[in-house]
């Protein structure tokens, strides 16, 4: 009997040794993981010079030859100076730094690209960005009794359980009780004054937006619609990408107490990547290059240039922000904070309608411009606005809170629908593409191959002539000759200016006249309004003088009313497909195919302001004029936000509404589910 027992012992000892040597096996099959344990797995892959040169060559060529805003970064104009970055110097530094692990290299490159504060332009290594660290203490700035301070989420008791039993089980296993933190006033974080630490998060973690004030809002928790349901975003302090930190130390005054208390709150890594069992399968499933990483030649039989949700004849341009590389996991908005008024018939996906009590004010909540059905979005807008008018509404609030953008043409559709076809020509902006030698080479190759917008983004039939607003012939070379704009003393090569051709893809007819008086439309949100959302907001502001109610940020600090505002993003998949479709994949001047699974996306087109046509709207400062803090009543309660906006803009139209946030703050310490 001794033999089998000894054999089993040897096997167990061997398994324990392998388990200890393979930090990925130690966490396999788990959704919620200690950040240090996941970091150990991610850092188990040694640095590889071949991979560095491949990724950096890909990224450097993308930034140098396709990034529309490269020259702006040498001296980013006011008030966006925080986004000044010496791109060439940073790439050189990353190319010469001695790294111990593959993680160290990729995370350094990710953080550099994140410091550009352009959600269109960033390196996402799938290996290391398929994880979100979750802190059971999301924060929000609230005005209480006229004074703004930072608080831990008042809805913590309802919100955290929605993360699921496994998450709660993890907190129990580390003996951390989050419940006393609900609604606590934050005095300091990591030894820094509360708002100072939020500034640090906005500077080092948030990215995506040139404006610091919007990045401050990005650090906070907020409401949104995700997957067709009301959801709550953790914010960049409580839900950053990656596993850099294990915990945060807060000094707080707990609700119902008066004395400060110091509490260390643990982060929990939420794995959103692909399943694995050990180190080898972790790399194979999450890090190794995938079949579609490097795009397709759309001319090849068996490939299609169209996604099911995109209309025929053209691959629609997209402008959006991307939050991490993993499979998205949304957390529901606690039920007491969801609207109690019924949604209008036809509300679904990313477009929802409501009519407030009294039937005078309607609300169109646009969660994003990335619907499941491109044409269905247009029909929804038409149907919902028609139902608002039938209900007797004369005022319209458009809530764009946490709108991450989407199809460029759907933003233009909504703008033209609201303004009326009799009052607007082309519903977009003047736009250009970077006219580098590789970009010109792609366009010339596509013209020679006889391609059109069904295959390529570069071909001229994607665009319209500024004078006639008619679509270019696909054989037209709008990049020859090259034009130059002077930016920070540098000559930036750009194409001829052109319009989008979105109107060719408006299936649902827009009204000739505005369905609502333009002065009776207000846009509301937290300015976390990315790309297509920012372009729509800018169009409404510049062309229709629409008032914009901006919530949140910090007391005494300026904030723009719009977020990141490039005209079109190309993820690496699409740029790689463009190169292959032009038969240039072997051209030595093009970015090489990646050897790993990742995405170096790039802001590929520029939109110019109508107020100052020399400036991209991204770099035109448009400070929020109507600023409001969140309060215990309006915090994460969309219906209360709408009722508040109605009271400020529509109940007494003759009164001045440019009032400081402090004067607007209601009394009270207790969070209610109804605005009073």
XYZ file of C-alpha atoms in Angstrom:
676
model
C 0.000 0.000 0.000
C 3.014 2.268 0.506
C 3.863 2.522 -3.187
C 0.662 4.222 -4.386
C 0.681 6.542 -1.357
C 4.260 7.658 -2.114
C 3.414 8.059 -5.795
C 0.439 10.281 -4.973
C 2.566 12.368 -2.623
C 5.152 12.867 -5.330
C 2.457 13.918 -7.770
C 0.991 16.392 -5.286
C 4.396 17.844 -4.531
C 5.078 18.164 -8.244
C 1.747 19.897 -8.787
C 2.429 22.324 -5.935
C 5.833 23.123 -7.417
C 4.372 23.785 -10.893
C 1.588 25.864 -9.293
C 4.174 27.947 -7.449
C 6.261 28.410 -10.575
C 3.275 29.361 -12.731
C 1.547 32.432 -11.287
C -1.040 32.282 -14.078
C -2.153 28.788 -13.042
C -2.679 30.138 -9.538
C -5.415 32.509 -10.717
C -6.893 30.493 -13.587
C -10.673 30.355 -13.719
C -11.171 33.313 -11.401
C -12.997 36.509 -12.327
C -11.942 38.534 -9.274
C -8.278 38.368 -8.371
C -5.847 40.123 -6.054
C -4.061 42.722 -8.234
C -0.649 41.495 -7.051
C -1.513 37.937 -8.117
C -2.613 39.011 -11.594
C 0.402 41.300 -11.874
C 2.644 38.325 -11.067
C 1.083 36.423 -13.952
C 1.414 39.367 -16.341
C 5.029 39.939 -15.298
C 5.966 36.301 -15.833
C 6.660 36.922 -19.527
C 10.222 38.171 -20.088
C 10.982 41.233 -22.172
C 11.400 40.438 -25.868
C 13.364 42.852 -28.062
C 11.783 41.550 -31.265
C 8.324 42.361 -29.942
C 9.451 45.809 -28.796
C 10.796 46.695 -32.225
C 7.670 45.365 -33.927
C 5.237 47.252 -31.706
C 7.261 50.475 -31.624
C 7.739 50.491 -35.392
C 4.016 50.006 -35.834
C 3.205 52.757 -33.324
C 5.831 55.242 -34.480
C 4.706 55.027 -38.111
C 1.077 55.409 -37.091
C 1.850 58.487 -35.000
C 4.204 60.076 -37.532
C 2.261 59.400 -40.727
C -1.429 59.141 -39.760
C -1.993 61.032 -36.490
C -3.732 64.293 -37.357
C -2.684 66.207 -34.240
C 0.995 65.236 -33.924
C 2.365 68.786 -34.279
C 0.029 70.183 -31.615
C 1.693 68.118 -28.881
C 5.035 69.921 -28.879
C 3.269 72.872 -27.241
C -0.376 72.081 -26.622
C -2.304 75.376 -26.665
C -4.109 76.844 -23.665
C -6.046 75.637 -21.808
C -4.787 72.183 -22.788
C -1.118 72.656 -21.802
C -1.213 69.554 -19.600
C -1.349 67.519 -22.820
C 2.017 68.773 -24.086
C 4.108 65.691 -24.909
C 7.373 65.323 -26.835
C 6.251 62.338 -28.891
C 9.604 61.703 -30.596
C 11.516 61.884 -27.315
C 9.088 59.535 -25.592
C 9.312 56.970 -28.372
C 13.118 57.178 -28.215
C 13.055 56.742 -24.435
C 10.815 53.687 -24.670
C 13.041 52.248 -27.393
C 16.170 52.513 -25.217
C 14.817 51.717 -21.749
C 15.917 48.401 -20.247
C 12.796 46.455 -19.328
C 12.661 43.274 -17.310
C 9.312 42.017 -18.553
C 7.017 42.288 -21.538
C 4.464 43.862 -19.205
C 6.879 46.639 -18.195
C 7.459 47.615 -21.823
C 3.832 47.465 -22.909
C 2.524 49.279 -19.846
C 5.076 52.065 -20.343
C 3.939 52.450 -23.961
C 0.282 52.366 -22.878
C 0.861 55.098 -20.293
C 2.734 57.276 -22.794
C -0.104 56.961 -25.310
C -2.642 57.599 -22.556
C -0.815 60.841 -21.678
C -1.796 62.191 -25.113
C -5.300 62.539 -23.646
C -6.864 61.613 -26.977
C -9.200 58.642 -26.758
C -8.781 58.166 -30.503
C -5.034 57.609 -30.210
C -3.800 54.956 -27.820
C -1.954 51.652 -27.599
C -4.082 48.823 -26.190
C -2.048 45.651 -25.558
C -4.790 43.070 -25.088
C -2.505 41.078 -22.816
C -2.508 43.789 -20.144
C -5.572 45.972 -20.722
C -8.187 43.216 -20.467
C -8.596 43.884 -16.772
C -10.260 46.511 -14.617
C -9.242 47.153 -11.032
C -12.358 47.691 -8.915
C -12.276 49.670 -5.674
C -15.433 49.292 -3.548
C -15.383 53.041 -2.962
C -16.299 55.025 -6.105
C -16.334 58.763 -5.489
C -18.335 61.806 -6.523
C -18.150 65.547 -5.895
C -21.358 66.761 -4.228
C -22.641 70.145 -3.094
C -24.154 69.772 0.373
C -25.536 72.841 2.139
C -23.810 75.044 -0.419
C -20.340 73.527 -0.020
C -18.766 71.075 -2.455
C -16.727 68.153 -1.160
C -15.704 64.705 -2.309
C -17.844 61.813 -1.095
C -17.816 58.069 -1.425
C -20.862 57.041 -3.457
C -24.093 57.489 -1.472
C -25.574 54.461 -3.270
C -22.711 52.174 -2.254
C -24.949 49.777 -0.323
C -27.182 49.238 -3.355
C -24.433 49.396 -5.993
C -21.667 47.085 -4.766
C -23.912 43.974 -4.461
C -24.706 44.370 -8.170
C -21.099 43.354 -8.869
C -22.169 39.848 -7.902
C -21.663 37.183 -5.275
C -18.148 36.322 -6.421
C -17.003 39.905 -5.896
C -18.678 40.077 -2.476
C -17.083 36.744 -1.625
C -13.669 38.114 -2.466
C -14.191 41.112 -0.162
C -15.271 38.740 2.602
C -12.182 36.597 2.018
C -9.914 39.595 2.622
C -12.104 40.654 5.564
C -13.034 44.053 4.137
C -16.407 45.586 4.990
C -17.309 48.296 2.496
C -20.693 49.152 3.994
C -19.629 51.854 6.500
C -18.083 53.855 3.636
C -21.426 54.696 1.994
C -21.764 58.463 1.734
C -18.564 59.137 3.701
C -16.958 62.546 3.216
C -13.426 62.153 1.864
C -10.746 64.283 3.515
C -7.656 62.808 1.869
C -6.507 59.963 -0.366
C -3.009 58.536 -0.097
C -2.085 61.444 2.155
C -3.111 64.091 -0.366
C -6.129 66.407 -0.048
C -9.106 64.723 -1.708
C -9.388 66.962 -4.774
C -5.585 67.014 -5.182
C -5.620 63.242 -5.524
C -8.497 63.445 -8.005
C -6.346 65.865 -10.041
C -3.588 63.246 -9.934
C -5.954 60.582 -11.273
C -7.119 62.997 -13.986
C -3.504 63.692 -14.949
C -2.064 60.175 -14.771
C -4.914 57.699 -15.252
C -7.982 59.065 -17.043
C -6.630 60.007 -20.476
C -9.095 60.250 -23.389
C -9.894 63.991 -23.062
C -7.685 67.044 -23.640
C -9.566 69.006 -20.991
C -8.492 68.411 -17.394
C -11.940 69.258 -16.011
C -13.591 66.497 -18.036
C -10.909 64.055 -16.911
C -11.773 65.016 -13.328
C -15.371 64.043 -14.094
C -14.062 60.817 -15.593
C -12.552 59.953 -12.205
C -16.045 60.001 -10.657
C -18.820 57.448 -10.750
C -21.702 58.285 -13.112
C -24.873 56.927 -14.672
C -25.178 55.671 -18.239
C -27.095 53.223 -20.389
C -25.113 50.124 -21.351
C -26.475 47.101 -23.146
C -29.880 48.773 -23.294
C -30.160 49.090 -19.500
C -29.435 51.744 -16.906
C -25.930 51.237 -15.562
C -23.390 52.866 -13.301
C -19.789 53.551 -14.248
C -17.228 53.137 -11.472
C -15.029 56.025 -12.612
C -11.269 56.123 -13.128
C -10.401 56.228 -9.434
C -12.498 53.165 -8.567
C -12.290 51.369 -11.920
C -9.002 51.987 -13.758
C -7.678 49.762 -16.526
C -4.790 47.538 -15.418
C -3.458 46.366 -12.058
C -1.011 49.060 -10.978
C -2.322 49.484 -7.420
C -3.279 47.077 -4.653
C -5.157 49.538 -2.430
C -5.872 53.182 -1.591
C -5.777 54.730 1.851
C -8.617 57.162 2.589
C -9.145 59.512 5.484
C -12.895 59.973 5.739
C -15.653 61.157 8.007
C -18.170 58.345 8.010
C -21.841 59.244 7.669
C -23.337 60.056 11.050
C -19.945 60.686 12.668
C -17.715 63.726 13.140
C -14.198 62.377 13.607
C -11.840 61.492 10.713
C -11.016 57.831 10.260
C -8.287 56.299 8.098
C -9.261 53.215 6.088
C -7.255 51.234 3.533
C -9.533 50.025 0.754
C -8.428 47.082 -1.437
C -8.562 47.027 -5.208
C -9.851 43.827 -6.794
C -8.765 42.919 -10.323
C -11.761 42.001 -12.491
C -10.518 39.829 -15.338
C -12.346 40.575 -18.604
C -10.081 38.754 -21.024
C -10.213 35.214 -22.368
C -10.124 32.116 -20.189
C -6.821 30.418 -19.450
C -5.518 27.567 -17.336
C -1.824 28.375 -17.092
C 0.889 30.712 -18.315
C 1.043 29.152 -21.768
C -2.700 29.431 -22.397
C -2.800 32.944 -20.901
C -0.358 34.071 -23.590
C -1.982 32.066 -26.372
C -5.501 33.294 -25.635
C -4.836 36.899 -24.644
C -1.446 38.020 -25.941
C -0.643 36.140 -29.138
C -1.645 37.693 -32.454
C -5.171 36.786 -33.578
C -6.531 36.041 -37.030
C -8.163 39.456 -37.288
C -5.555 41.559 -35.433
C -3.984 42.808 -38.637
C -7.107 43.295 -40.722
C -8.131 41.919 -44.097
C -7.838 42.670 -47.765
C -11.456 43.587 -48.467
C -10.996 42.633 -52.121
C -10.484 38.977 -51.235
C -13.355 36.560 -51.693
C -14.759 35.423 -48.402
C -14.237 38.726 -46.624
C -16.806 41.468 -46.275
C -16.261 45.174 -45.785
C -19.545 45.490 -43.936
C -20.582 44.688 -40.406
C -24.208 43.580 -40.029
C -25.134 46.880 -38.371
C -23.618 49.068 -41.091
C -25.471 50.247 -44.187
C -24.725 49.101 -47.702
C -22.325 50.859 -50.056
C -20.037 52.310 -47.413
C -18.183 51.439 -44.241
C -19.412 54.198 -41.956
C -16.830 56.427 -40.233
C -16.643 56.061 -36.463
C -15.576 58.429 -33.732
C -15.613 56.840 -30.281
C -13.705 56.311 -27.074
C -12.557 52.828 -26.116
C -12.499 51.754 -22.466
C -10.105 48.846 -22.084
C -9.657 45.880 -24.377
C -11.530 43.174 -22.507
C -15.059 41.907 -22.734
C -17.174 44.703 -21.267
C -18.972 44.045 -17.995
C -21.571 46.672 -17.108
C -22.894 47.163 -13.585
C -26.542 48.018 -13.182
C -27.711 51.343 -11.779
C -29.474 50.576 -8.485
C -33.230 50.547 -9.005
C -34.042 53.439 -6.616
C -31.973 55.725 -8.839
C -33.535 54.737 -12.140
C -36.297 56.859 -13.714
C -39.732 56.173 -12.282
C -41.574 57.816 -15.157
C -42.289 55.400 -18.028
C -40.055 55.401 -21.076
C -41.684 56.356 -24.363
C -42.721 53.537 -26.729
C -39.828 52.640 -29.019
C -37.131 53.334 -26.412
C -34.395 50.718 -26.650
C -30.713 50.100 -27.247
C -28.945 53.491 -27.130
C -31.908 55.875 -27.589
C -34.499 56.370 -24.866
C -37.309 58.864 -24.520
C -39.218 60.233 -21.543
C -41.819 62.938 -20.954
C -41.580 64.704 -17.594
C -44.542 65.379 -15.349
C -46.709 68.117 -16.821
C -45.969 66.972 -20.407
C -44.151 70.212 -21.256
C -40.620 68.801 -21.320
C -39.397 65.710 -23.110
C -36.056 63.976 -22.633
C -34.057 62.223 -25.327
C -31.330 60.155 -23.671
C -28.699 59.234 -26.246
C -26.376 56.711 -24.626
C -24.073 56.535 -27.637
C -24.050 56.844 -31.410
C -23.149 53.152 -31.801
C -26.540 51.444 -32.122
C -27.109 47.856 -33.113
C -28.968 49.163 -36.179
C -27.610 52.189 -38.070
C -30.864 52.924 -39.878
C -32.925 51.891 -36.867
C -31.352 54.731 -34.854
C -32.728 57.227 -37.369
C -36.202 55.703 -37.225
C -36.085 55.713 -33.406
C -35.204 59.409 -33.258
C -38.076 60.227 -35.620
C -40.554 58.057 -33.735
C -39.595 59.318 -30.264
C -39.647 62.991 -31.203
C -42.998 62.517 -32.917
C -44.345 60.951 -29.716
C -42.979 63.882 -27.673
C -44.834 66.349 -29.873
C -48.002 64.275 -29.724
C -47.804 64.381 -25.912
C -47.727 68.172 -26.067
C -44.065 68.710 -25.167
C -42.586 72.051 -26.224
C -39.184 71.695 -24.512
C -36.487 69.113 -25.157
C -33.614 67.993 -22.942
C -30.967 65.874 -24.645
C -29.013 63.925 -22.023
C -25.572 62.902 -23.299
C -24.081 61.757 -19.991
C -21.272 59.227 -20.569
C -21.877 59.151 -24.337
C -18.769 57.558 -25.840
C -19.506 58.516 -29.455
C -19.980 56.212 -32.419
C -21.043 56.610 -36.037
C -20.160 60.092 -37.294
C -23.178 60.199 -39.583
C -25.669 59.498 -36.808
C -24.462 62.559 -34.920
C -24.972 64.587 -38.081
C -28.397 63.011 -38.590
C -29.587 64.017 -35.119
C -28.246 67.556 -35.612
C -30.002 68.030 -38.945
C -33.213 66.504 -37.593
C -33.329 69.009 -34.746
C -32.322 72.058 -36.806
C -34.440 71.221 -39.856
C -33.294 70.654 -43.428
C -34.382 74.174 -44.487
C -31.824 75.699 -42.142
C -28.659 73.717 -42.693
C -26.603 72.627 -45.675
C -24.063 69.910 -45.062
C -24.685 68.814 -41.464
C -21.021 68.272 -40.613
C -17.683 70.047 -40.381
C -14.915 70.837 -42.802
C -12.447 67.988 -42.464
C -8.930 66.990 -43.527
C -6.726 63.910 -43.482
C -2.994 63.927 -42.728
C -1.242 64.086 -46.104
C 1.907 62.106 -45.379
C 3.805 60.215 -48.083
C 2.432 56.813 -46.914
C -1.127 58.198 -46.756
C -0.833 59.607 -50.280
C 0.585 56.280 -51.437
C -2.484 54.461 -50.080
C -4.905 56.810 -51.855
C -2.999 56.606 -55.152
C -2.957 52.796 -54.965
C -6.703 52.672 -54.273
C -7.389 54.962 -57.240
C -5.211 52.766 -59.472
C -7.121 49.678 -58.332
C -10.455 51.338 -59.091
C -11.669 51.074 -55.489
C -14.468 53.062 -53.902
C -16.037 53.715 -50.488
C -17.315 50.136 -50.296
C -13.696 49.055 -49.845
C -11.774 51.984 -48.442
C -11.912 55.030 -46.174
C -9.387 57.017 -48.230
C -11.230 57.043 -51.558
C -12.772 60.396 -52.440
C -16.368 59.159 -52.679
C -16.388 59.066 -48.873
C -16.384 62.865 -49.047
C -18.059 65.867 -50.659
C -16.848 69.068 -52.286
C -17.056 72.112 -50.005
C -18.498 74.373 -52.700
C -21.180 72.110 -54.148
C -21.715 69.605 -51.294
C -21.700 66.841 -53.920
C -19.862 63.553 -53.573
C -16.432 63.362 -55.153
C -15.715 60.806 -57.850
C -13.754 57.904 -56.292
C -10.891 58.557 -58.722
C -10.330 62.109 -57.439
C -7.022 62.690 -55.638
C -7.809 65.253 -52.943
C -4.316 64.856 -51.453
C -2.416 66.123 -54.478
C -1.005 68.712 -54.126
C -0.225 68.545 -50.421
C -1.313 71.554 -48.344
C 0.367 72.761 -45.161
C -0.887 74.278 -41.950
C 1.580 75.878 -39.556
C 1.285 74.469 -36.048
C 3.783 75.353 -33.327
C 6.224 76.526 -35.995
C 6.006 73.201 -37.829
C 4.564 72.491 -41.265
C 1.754 69.980 -40.879
C 0.799 68.252 -44.167
C -2.953 68.084 -44.754
C -5.283 67.158 -47.589
C -7.768 69.398 -49.313
C -10.686 70.231 -47.016
C -13.925 68.365 -47.630
C -17.290 67.468 -46.135
C -18.625 64.087 -45.051
C -21.264 62.505 -47.276
C -23.542 61.489 -44.414
C -26.742 62.775 -46.029
C -26.515 60.020 -48.633
C -27.162 57.587 -45.758
C -30.106 59.355 -44.106
C -32.844 56.801 -44.708
C -35.445 58.379 -42.399
C -36.426 61.822 -43.670
C -35.547 64.789 -41.494
C -38.166 67.524 -41.020
C -37.884 70.750 -42.986
C -38.386 72.857 -39.842
C -37.154 72.294 -36.284
C -39.563 70.044 -34.348
C -38.806 72.130 -31.239
C -37.995 75.830 -31.109
C -34.206 75.856 -30.948
C -34.236 78.076 -27.867
C -36.267 75.337 -26.148
C -33.561 72.695 -26.523
C -30.989 72.112 -23.781
C -28.176 69.557 -23.815
C -27.369 68.138 -20.385
C -24.562 65.899 -19.197
C -21.198 65.611 -17.484
C -19.171 66.610 -20.591
C -17.970 62.971 -20.753
C -19.110 63.218 -24.343
C -16.613 61.722 -26.748
C -15.904 62.195 -30.430
C -19.169 61.958 -32.393
C -20.990 63.088 -29.249
C -18.633 66.079 -28.947
C -19.072 66.902 -32.629
C -22.863 66.787 -32.298
C -22.726 69.031 -29.218
C -20.399 71.471 -30.989
C -22.678 71.604 -34.030
C -25.663 72.375 -31.807
C -23.704 75.063 -29.968
C -22.037 76.704 -32.970
C -24.923 76.440 -35.429
C -28.020 76.556 -33.201
C -26.768 78.403 -30.084
C -28.012 75.513 -27.948
C -27.575 75.899 -24.194
C -25.510 73.173 -22.547
C -25.927 72.281 -18.867
C -22.674 70.754 -17.615
C -22.608 68.879 -14.318
C -19.772 67.874 -12.035
C -15.986 68.402 -12.091
C -14.378 70.419 -9.282
C -15.418 73.606 -7.529
C -13.560 76.628 -8.851
C -12.073 74.793 -11.836
C -12.975 75.420 -15.478
C -14.396 72.667 -17.652
C -15.112 72.454 -21.366
C -18.630 71.594 -22.469
C -17.408 68.958 -24.915
C -15.025 66.057 -24.675
C -12.563 64.579 -27.154
C -13.461 65.806 -30.643
C -11.546 64.249 -33.500
C -13.493 63.648 -36.724
C -12.774 59.933 -37.192
C -10.777 57.192 -35.518
C -9.167 54.231 -37.237
C -8.471 51.253 -35.044
C -5.399 49.326 -36.205
C -7.650 46.635 -37.673
C -9.153 49.195 -40.082
C -5.882 50.929 -40.946
C -4.249 47.541 -41.535
C -7.196 46.548 -43.749
C -6.834 49.810 -45.678
C -3.149 49.027 -46.310
C -3.850 45.445 -47.387
C -6.766 46.436 -49.612
C -4.396 48.879 -51.347
C -1.923 45.972 -51.842
C 0.693 47.804 -49.780
C 1.168 45.345 -46.915
C 4.740 44.657 -48.043
C 5.642 48.311 -48.535
C 8.552 49.126 -46.163
C 7.130 52.571 -45.329
C 3.879 51.198 -43.913
C 3.308 50.182 -40.277
C 4.148 46.470 -40.017
C 1.651 43.826 -38.953
C 1.645 43.329 -35.192
C 3.136 40.153 -33.757
C 0.855 40.361 -30.708
C -2.828 40.940 -30.082
C -3.336 44.665 -29.691
C -4.704 47.870 -31.140
C -2.787 51.074 -31.843
C -5.732 53.251 -32.787
C -5.278 56.721 -34.254
C -7.172 59.971 -34.700
C -7.255 59.897 -38.483
C -9.305 62.951 -39.494
C -9.687 66.501 -38.206
C -12.893 68.552 -37.907
C -12.618 72.364 -37.973
C -14.706 74.819 -35.994
C -17.319 76.900 -37.819
C -16.594 79.821 -35.490
C -12.866 79.756 -36.219
C -12.155 77.711 -39.327
C -8.418 77.777 -38.663
C -8.847 75.661 -35.521
C -9.788 72.012 -35.075
C -12.765 71.835 -32.735
C -10.604 69.619 -30.502
C -8.302 72.566 -29.799
C -10.905 75.305 -29.636
C -11.654 76.063 -25.995
C -15.398 76.122 -25.329
C -15.875 76.531 -21.604
C -19.104 75.299 -20.097
C -21.274 78.347 -19.456
C -24.006 76.676 -17.411
C -22.207 74.783 -14.630
C -23.910 72.821 -11.887
C -22.565 70.596 -9.140
C -24.194 67.283 -8.448
C -26.148 67.276 -5.191
C -27.476 64.499 -2.951
C -30.698 64.824 -4.969
C -29.239 64.746 -8.483
C -26.391 62.297 -7.829
C -26.735 59.340 -10.205
C -30.433 60.046 -10.590
C -31.175 60.887 -14.228
C -34.808 61.815 -13.607
C -33.847 64.279 -10.889
C -31.198 65.759 -13.178
C -33.827 66.281 -15.883
C -36.301 67.816 -13.454
C -33.578 70.140 -12.181
C -32.628 71.166 -15.737
C -36.288 71.816 -16.518
C -36.567 74.035 -13.418
C -33.493 76.028 -14.411
C -34.104 76.519 -18.123
C -37.822 76.225 -18.790
C -39.853 77.115 -15.698
C -38.906 80.813 -15.677
C -37.425 81.660 -19.050
C -37.123 85.363 -18.299
C -34.780 84.904 -15.323
C -31.011 84.773 -15.519
C -29.628 81.279 -15.255
C -25.897 82.015 -15.254
C -25.644 81.422 -11.498
C -22.661 80.087 -9.580
C -22.888 76.439 -8.469
C -22.818 77.387 -4.785
C -25.991 79.430 -5.134
C -27.735 76.493 -6.780
C -26.952 73.906 -4.139
C -29.997 72.681 -2.196
C -30.000 72.083 1.528
C -29.909 68.639 3.047
C -27.606 65.780 3.877
C -29.837 62.824 3.033
C -29.934 61.382 -0.462
C -33.541 61.189 -1.689
C -34.932 59.434 -4.747
C -37.084 62.433 -5.710
C -35.993 65.961 -6.501
C -37.598 68.498 -4.200
